[in-house]
mmCIF file of C-alpha atoms in Angstrom:
data_model
loop_
_atom_site.group_PDB
_atom_site.id
_atom_site.type_symbol
_atom_site.label_atom_id
_atom_site.label_comp_id
_atom_site.label_asym_id
_atom_site.label_seq_id
_atom_site.Cartn_x
_atom_site.Cartn_y
_atom_site.Cartn_z
ATOM 1 C CA MET V 24 -78.595 6.125 -9.669
ATOM 2 C CA ALA V 25 -78.626 7.205 -5.904
ATOM 3 C CA ILE V 26 -81.281 8.294 -3.373
ATOM 4 C CA ALA V 27 -81.865 11.195 -0.424
ATOM 5 C CA LEU V 28 -84.033 11.904 1.201
ATOM 6 C CA ASN V 29 -85.987 14.956 1.239
ATOM 7 C CA HIS V 30 -87.233 15.417 5.269
ATOM 8 C CA ALA V 31 -88.256 18.516 3.915
ATOM 9 C CA LYS V 32 -91.355 17.440 1.609
ATOM 10 C CA ASP V 33 -90.930 13.461 3.368
ATOM 11 C CA ARG V 34 -89.700 11.966 -0.213
ATOM 12 C CA PRO V 35 -87.091 10.422 -2.208
ATOM 13 C CA MET V 36 -84.804 12.996 -4.420
ATOM 14 C CA ALA V 37 -83.097 11.889 -6.699
ATOM 15 C CA LEU V 38 -78.792 12.882 -6.935
ATOM 16 C CA PRO V 39 -77.398 14.063 -10.313
ATOM 17 C CA ASP V 40 -75.678 11.860 -11.822
ATOM 18 C CA PRO V 41 -71.356 12.024 -11.205
ATOM 19 C CA ILE V 42 -69.946 13.574 -14.343
ATOM 20 C CA PRO V 43 -67.333 12.219 -16.694
ATOM 21 C CA SER V 44 -64.072 13.914 -15.493
ATOM 22 C CA ALA V 45 -60.055 14.246 -16.258
ATOM 23 C CA SER V 46 -57.504 15.024 -14.913
ATOM 24 C CA LEU V 47 -53.672 15.417 -15.503
ATOM 25 C CA ILE V 48 -50.608 15.651 -13.036
ATOM 26 C CA LEU V 49 -47.647 16.491 -14.460
ATOM 27 C CA LEU V 50 -45.147 14.765 -13.037
ATOM 28 C CA ARG V 51 -40.784 16.483 -13.088
ATOM 29 C CA ASP V 52 -37.613 15.092 -11.413
ATOM 30 C CA ALA V 53 -36.449 18.266 -9.417
ATOM 31 C CA ALA V 54 -32.959 18.146 -7.000
ATOM 32 C CA GLU V 55 -35.066 17.135 -3.868
ATOM 33 C CA GLY V 56 -36.923 14.315 -5.835
ATOM 34 C CA LEU V 57 -40.718 13.509 -7.636
ATOM 35 C CA GLU V 58 -41.984 16.831 -8.200
ATOM 36 C CA VAL V 59 -45.811 17.775 -9.829
ATOM 37 C CA PHE V 60 -47.894 20.476 -10.544
ATOM 38 C CA MET V 61 -50.563 21.970 -9.464
ATOM 39 C CA VAL V 62 -52.967 24.317 -9.804
ATOM 40 C CA ARG V 63 -54.876 27.174 -7.503
ATOM 41 C CA ARG V 64 -58.557 27.126 -7.614
ATOM 42 C CA HIS V 65 -60.120 30.877 -8.382
ATOM 43 C CA ALA V 66 -61.562 31.981 -4.405
ATOM 44 C CA GLY V 67 -65.310 32.770 -6.772
ATOM 45 C CA LEU V 68 -65.967 29.680 -8.365
ATOM 46 C CA ARG V 69 -68.850 27.423 -6.915
ATOM 47 C CA PHE V 70 -66.821 24.787 -6.624
ATOM 48 C CA ALA V 71 -63.432 23.485 -4.614
ATOM 49 C CA ALA V 72 -63.030 27.383 -4.954
ATOM 50 C CA GLY V 73 -59.481 28.162 -3.928
ATOM 51 C CA ALA V 74 -58.969 24.597 -3.958
ATOM 52 C CA THR V 75 -55.140 23.791 -5.227
ATOM 53 C CA VAL V 76 -55.848 21.204 -7.608
ATOM 54 C CA PHE V 77 -54.636 19.200 -10.771
ATOM 55 C CA PRO V 78 -55.902 20.349 -13.671
ATOM 56 C CA GLY V 79 -57.988 18.867 -14.762
ATOM 57 C CA GLY V 80 -62.481 18.959 -15.436
ATOM 58 C CA ARG V 81 -65.462 17.166 -17.192
ATOM 59 C CA VAL V 82 -65.351 15.902 -20.415
ATOM 60 C CA ASP V 83 -66.222 17.621 -23.203
ATOM 61 C CA PRO V 84 -68.504 16.297 -26.429
ATOM 62 C CA GLU V 85 -65.441 16.709 -28.967
ATOM 63 C CA ASP V 86 -63.227 15.005 -26.484
ATOM 64 C CA ARG V 87 -65.605 11.887 -27.225
ATOM 65 C CA ALA V 88 -66.523 12.153 -30.857
ATOM 66 C CA PRO V 89 -62.161 13.292 -31.750
ATOM 67 C CA ASP V 90 -62.827 12.705 -35.557
ATOM 68 C CA GLY V 91 -59.904 13.026 -38.500
ATOM 69 C CA TRP V 92 -56.867 11.716 -35.472
ATOM 70 C CA THR V 93 -55.027 9.484 -35.246
ATOM 71 C CA LEU V 94 -54.417 8.045 -31.921
ATOM 72 C CA ASP V 95 -53.896 4.703 -31.863
ATOM 73 C CA ASP V 96 -51.396 4.682 -29.411
ATOM 74 C CA ALA V 97 -53.685 4.858 -25.518
ATOM 75 C CA PRO V 98 -56.228 2.170 -25.920
ATOM 76 C CA ALA V 99 -59.807 3.140 -27.010
ATOM 77 C CA ALA V 100 -62.128 3.448 -23.901
ATOM 78 C CA ASP V 101 -60.676 5.806 -21.780
ATOM 79 C CA LEU V 102 -59.720 7.809 -25.139
ATOM 80 C CA PRO V 103 -61.694 10.434 -24.245
ATOM 81 C CA LEU V 104 -60.676 10.956 -20.787
ATOM 82 C CA ARG V 105 -57.477 11.086 -22.106
ATOM 83 C CA LEU V 106 -58.025 13.768 -24.228
ATOM 84 C CA ALA V 107 -60.443 15.901 -21.989
ATOM 85 C CA ALA V 108 -56.674 15.672 -19.689
ATOM 86 C CA ILE V 109 -55.002 16.685 -21.962
ATOM 87 C CA ARG V 110 -57.247 19.483 -24.037
ATOM 88 C CA GLU V 111 -57.502 21.201 -19.644
ATOM 89 C CA ALA V 112 -54.171 20.489 -18.032
ATOM 90 C CA PHE V 113 -53.241 23.039 -22.135
ATOM 91 C CA GLU V 114 -56.947 25.274 -21.048
ATOM 92 C CA GLU V 115 -55.929 25.866 -17.037
ATOM 93 C CA CYS V 116 -51.974 25.877 -17.978
ATOM 94 C CA GLY V 117 -50.446 25.896 -20.848
ATOM 95 C CA ILE V 118 -48.760 23.232 -20.866
ATOM 96 C CA LEU V 119 -48.907 20.859 -23.879
ATOM 97 C CA LEU V 120 -48.952 17.191 -24.653
ATOM 98 C CA VAL V 121 -48.322 15.707 -28.433
ATOM 99 C CA ARG V 122 -46.414 13.378 -29.920
ATOM 100 C CA GLU V 123 -44.747 16.287 -32.569
ATOM 101 C CA PRO V 124 -41.822 17.672 -30.685
ATOM 102 C CA LEU V 125 -42.792 21.627 -30.330
ATOM 103 C CA ASP V 126 -40.229 24.674 -29.819
ATOM 104 C CA GLY V 127 -40.806 27.537 -28.174
ATOM 105 C CA ALA V 128 -42.582 30.086 -32.177
ATOM 106 C CA ARG V 129 -45.355 27.030 -31.639
ATOM 107 C CA LEU V 130 -46.572 26.605 -28.647
ATOM 108 C CA ALA V 131 -47.369 30.438 -28.557
ATOM 109 C CA ALA V 132 -49.518 30.250 -32.027
ATOM 110 C CA LEU V 133 -51.156 27.345 -29.747
ATOM 111 C CA ARG V 134 -51.676 29.142 -26.732
ATOM 112 C CA ALA V 135 -52.950 32.592 -28.375
ATOM 113 C CA PRO V 136 -56.611 33.183 -28.852
ATOM 114 C CA SER V 137 -58.558 32.028 -31.187
ATOM 115 C CA PRO V 138 -61.936 31.081 -32.898
ATOM 116 C CA LEU V 139 -61.281 26.989 -32.747
ATOM 117 C CA GLY V 140 -61.892 24.179 -30.791
ATOM 118 C CA PHE V 141 -59.462 22.612 -29.553
ATOM 119 C CA GLY V 142 -58.436 19.815 -31.723
ATOM 120 C CA GLN V 143 -58.949 21.878 -34.806
ATOM 121 C CA ARG V 144 -55.975 23.838 -33.424
ATOM 122 C CA LEU V 145 -53.852 21.188 -32.922
ATOM 123 C CA ARG V 146 -54.947 19.411 -36.335
ATOM 124 C CA ALA V 147 -54.395 22.667 -38.414
ATOM 125 C CA ALA V 148 -50.367 22.283 -36.273
ATOM 126 C CA GLY V 149 -50.170 18.945 -37.930
ATOM 127 C CA VAL V 150 -49.957 17.765 -34.657
ATOM 128 C CA ARG V 151 -51.216 15.153 -31.994
ATOM 129 C CA PRO V 152 -52.531 14.277 -28.554
ATOM 130 C CA ALA V 153 -49.958 12.977 -26.050
ATOM 131 C CA THR V 154 -52.832 10.032 -25.752
ATOM 132 C CA GLY V 155 -50.133 6.867 -25.234
ATOM 133 C CA ALA V 156 -48.235 8.494 -22.178
ATOM 134 C CA LEU V 157 -51.129 8.968 -20.204
ATOM 135 C CA VAL V 158 -50.512 6.531 -17.110
ATOM 136 C CA PRO V 159 -53.999 5.308 -15.279
ATOM 137 C CA PHE V 160 -53.379 6.567 -11.466
ATOM 138 C CA ALA V 161 -56.690 7.194 -9.212
ATOM 139 C CA ARG V 162 -60.275 7.451 -10.562
ATOM 140 C CA TRP V 163 -62.947 8.646 -7.430
ATOM 141 C CA ILE V 164 -66.131 9.727 -7.366
ATOM 142 C CA THR V 165 -66.994 12.018 -4.868
ATOM 143 C CA PRO V 166 -69.958 11.227 -2.894
ATOM 144 C CA GLU V 167 -73.700 11.766 -2.593
ATOM 145 C CA THR V 168 -73.618 13.891 -0.611
ATOM 146 C CA VAL V 169 -72.030 17.148 -2.165
ATOM 147 C CA TRP V 170 -74.252 18.585 -3.583
ATOM 148 C CA ARG V 171 -72.187 19.061 -7.190
ATOM 149 C CA ARG V 172 -70.907 15.800 -8.122
ATOM 150 C CA PHE V 173 -67.992 13.945 -10.488
ATOM 151 C CA ASP V 174 -66.244 10.619 -11.906
ATOM 152 C CA ALA V 175 -62.611 12.016 -11.769
ATOM 153 C CA THR V 176 -60.265 9.932 -13.482
ATOM 154 C CA PHE V 177 -56.187 11.233 -12.911
ATOM 155 C CA PHE V 178 -54.314 10.140 -15.693
ATOM 156 C CA LEU V 179 -50.072 10.442 -14.401
ATOM 157 C CA ALA V 180 -48.141 11.652 -17.356
ATOM 158 C CA PRO V 181 -45.157 13.225 -17.273
ATOM 159 C CA ALA V 182 -44.626 17.291 -17.583
ATOM 160 C CA PRO V 183 -43.137 17.944 -21.574
ATOM 161 C CA ALA V 184 -39.153 19.007 -21.466
ATOM 162 C CA GLY V 185 -39.487 22.909 -22.868
ATOM 163 C CA GLN V 186 -42.570 24.240 -21.488
ATOM 164 C CA ASP V 187 -43.203 26.077 -18.714
ATOM 165 C CA ALA V 188 -46.449 26.474 -16.983
ATOM 166 C CA VAL V 189 -48.670 29.471 -17.872
ATOM 167 C CA VAL V 190 -51.991 29.653 -15.947
ATOM 168 C CA ASP V 191 -55.780 31.084 -17.551
ATOM 169 C CA GLY V 192 -56.250 33.256 -15.058
ATOM 170 C CA GLY V 193 -59.290 32.281 -14.980
ATOM 171 C CA GLU V 194 -60.153 29.322 -13.362
ATOM 172 C CA ALA V 195 -57.217 28.889 -12.450
ATOM 173 C CA VAL V 196 -55.125 32.215 -10.773
ATOM 174 C CA GLU V 197 -51.768 30.425 -9.487
ATOM 175 C CA GLY V 198 -49.714 27.936 -10.914
ATOM 176 C CA LEU V 199 -46.887 25.601 -8.672
ATOM 177 C CA TRP V 200 -44.253 22.781 -9.061
ATOM 178 C CA ALA V 201 -44.019 21.124 -5.360
ATOM 179 C CA ALA V 202 -42.743 17.867 -3.843
ATOM 180 C CA PRO V 203 -45.937 15.690 -2.295
ATOM 181 C CA ARG V 204 -45.218 16.144 0.717
ATOM 182 C CA ALA V 205 -44.190 19.792 0.547
ATOM 183 C CA VAL V 206 -48.348 20.638 -0.301
ATOM 184 C CA LEU V 207 -48.778 18.306 2.146
ATOM 185 C CA GLU V 208 -47.292 20.425 4.679
ATOM 186 C CA ALA V 209 -48.758 23.700 3.436
ATOM 187 C CA ASP V 210 -52.362 22.150 3.772
ATOM 188 C CA GLU V 211 -51.658 20.891 7.057
ATOM 189 C CA ALA V 212 -50.061 24.260 8.182
ATOM 190 C CA GLY V 213 -52.550 26.564 6.489
ATOM 191 C CA ARG V 214 -51.622 27.631 3.380
ATOM 192 C CA LEU V 215 -53.297 26.558 1.043
ATOM 193 C CA SER V 216 -56.478 24.727 0.582
ATOM 194 C CA LEU V 217 -56.571 20.432 -0.704
ATOM 195 C CA VAL V 218 -60.215 18.745 -1.621
ATOM 196 C CA PHE V 219 -59.968 15.332 -0.354
ATOM 197 C CA ALA V 220 -59.063 13.027 -3.331
ATOM 198 C CA THR V 221 -55.504 16.041 -4.197
ATOM 199 C CA ARG V 222 -54.590 14.440 -0.260
ATOM 200 C CA MET V 223 -55.228 11.020 -0.470
ATOM 201 C CA ASN V 224 -53.980 11.409 -4.732
ATOM 202 C CA LEU V 225 -50.144 13.248 -3.321
ATOM 203 C CA THR V 226 -49.884 11.309 0.057
ATOM 204 C CA ARG V 227 -50.652 7.852 -2.578
ATOM 205 C CA LEU V 228 -46.725 10.024 -4.578
ATOM 206 C CA ALA V 229 -45.278 10.989 -1.685
ATOM 207 C CA ALA V 230 -43.864 7.710 -1.858
ATOM 208 C CA CYS V 231 -42.220 8.442 -4.849
ATOM 209 C CA ARG V 232 -38.507 9.265 -5.291
ATOM 210 C CA THR V 233 -38.786 10.096 -9.347
ATOM 211 C CA VAL V 234 -41.258 10.092 -12.350
ATOM 212 C CA ARG V 235 -40.521 6.647 -12.948
ATOM 213 C CA GLU V 236 -41.326 4.942 -9.141
ATOM 214 C CA ALA V 237 -44.352 6.685 -9.984
ATOM 215 C CA LEU V 238 -45.354 5.339 -13.350
ATOM 216 C CA GLU V 239 -44.670 1.816 -12.142
ATOM 217 C CA ALA V 240 -46.191 2.223 -8.973
ATOM 218 C CA ALA V 241 -48.888 2.931 -11.173
ATOM 219 C CA ALA V 242 -49.494 0.431 -13.312
ATOM 220 C CA ARG V 243 -49.106 -2.219 -10.680
ATOM 221 C CA HIS V 244 -52.459 -0.882 -9.666
ATOM 222 C CA GLN V 245 -54.935 -1.684 -13.379
ATOM 223 C CA PRO V 246 -57.426 -1.639 -13.892
ATOM 224 C CA LEU V 247 -58.102 1.057 -11.038
ATOM 225 C CA VAL V 248 -60.822 0.770 -8.340
ATOM 226 C CA PRO V 249 -63.465 3.725 -8.180
ATOM 227 C CA ILE V 250 -63.171 5.353 -5.354
ATOM 228 C CA LEU V 251 -66.490 6.232 -3.653
ATOM 229 C CA PRO V 252 -65.399 7.617 -0.371
ATOM 230 C CA ARG V 253 -68.957 6.416 2.756
ATOM 231 C CA PHE V 254 -69.294 8.038 5.439
ATOM 232 C CA ALA V 255 -68.718 5.550 8.559
ATOM 233 C CA ASP V 256 -68.838 6.031 12.827
ATOM 234 C CA THR V 257 -66.812 3.955 14.808
ATOM 235 C CA ALA V 258 -66.124 3.893 18.490
ATOM 236 C CA ALA V 259 -63.914 6.910 17.810
ATOM 237 C CA GLY V 260 -66.013 9.803 15.932
ATOM 238 C CA PRO V 261 -67.356 9.882 11.956
ATOM 239 C CA VAL V 262 -64.804 8.599 9.476
ATOM 240 C CA LEU V 263 -64.862 7.994 5.761
ATOM 241 C CA ARG V 264 -63.895 5.479 4.237
ATOM 242 C CA ILE V 265 -61.586 4.039 1.132
ATOM 243 C CA PRO V 266 -61.829 0.819 -0.536
ATOM 244 C CA GLU V 267 -58.776 -1.522 0.539
ATOM 245 C CA GLY V 268 -55.910 -2.442 -2.613
ATOM 246 C CA ALA V 269 -56.308 0.832 -4.522
ATOM 247 C CA GLY V 270 -52.783 1.816 -2.665
ATOM 248 C CA TYR V 271 -53.443 3.650 -0.296
ATOM 249 C CA THR V 272 -52.531 4.378 2.784
ATOM 250 C CA PRO V 273 -54.910 5.106 5.118
ATOM 251 C CA THR V 274 -58.388 4.447 4.020
ATOM 252 C CA GLU V 275 -60.419 5.800 6.707
ATOM 253 C CA VAL V 276 -59.513 9.235 7.982
ATOM 254 C CA ALA V 277 -61.765 11.268 10.740
ATOM 255 C CA ALA V 278 -64.382 13.312 9.010
ATOM 256 C CA GLY V 279 -63.141 16.406 10.435
ATOM 257 C CA LEU V 280 -59.807 17.017 8.291
ATOM 258 C CA VAL V 281 -61.993 16.191 5.495
ATOM 259 C CA ARG V 282 -62.876 19.042 2.623
ATOM 260 C CA LEU V 283 -64.809 17.337 -0.107
ATOM 261 C CA GLY V 284 -65.451 20.030 -2.917
#
C-alpha cells in the first residue's frame, strides 16, 4: 500500500487501496465514423461530479460469485470485471449486452423495477451476459494524491442493435453518442468536463475510424499495461506521466490541464 505523509502530525498515513472497478466503452459505426456512448455524472456526486464518463463502477460481491450462469465465452481471470462492466452499463443507461436476442418487450421487462439482483433478473429471463463480447482496452489506477482511488479496467464492445439508451437519472443524468474527437473538442471548449483517464482513452480512440479498427487496435495491446499516472517536475513545469507502450500518445501532459476526479 502506498504511504503519504501527514504533515499536521508528521507521521505516515496509509492511503486506501484502489477500488476494483470496470467501465464499458460502447461503440457504433455512424455516417461520420466511430462513435462512443458516454454519460454525464450528477453534479452532486462526491467523485467526478458533473464529469462526462463511460458507464461503469465498482465490482460488487455479486460480480465475484456468478453462481448458476454458464459463462464459458470469456477468460475466468477477469470475469468479475466483465460482469461489473455489463451490469453497470445496464444500471446507468439501460443498454444490456447478452448472448440471446432481446426484443423491445423483453428489454423493457428487464428494465422495470425489481427486487431481484441483476444476475437473478437475467437468469429469470433466460439470458446470459455477453462477457465474451468485451475486449480489454485499458487499466487505469488513480494516483496516490487523490482521496478516492480506483483500479479501473475499461472494456470495448459493439453496442447491441435496437437498444436505445435510457439513463438512470441518479448517477447518470444525460447520455450521448458522439465521435471521440467531438467529445475532446467539447472538453477543450468548456462545454463538458473530462477526467484524465477518460480524456486519454478518447484520444486513443480518436485514431480509429470504425468499430472494427478500435477492437483490432485494442487486441494489439494485450495483456494490459497498468497505468498509474505520476507527477514529475520538468523545465516546462509539472507534468503527469503515464507508461510507454500502452497505446497512448502523448505519454506526458501538463499537470495544470488534468482533472483526476
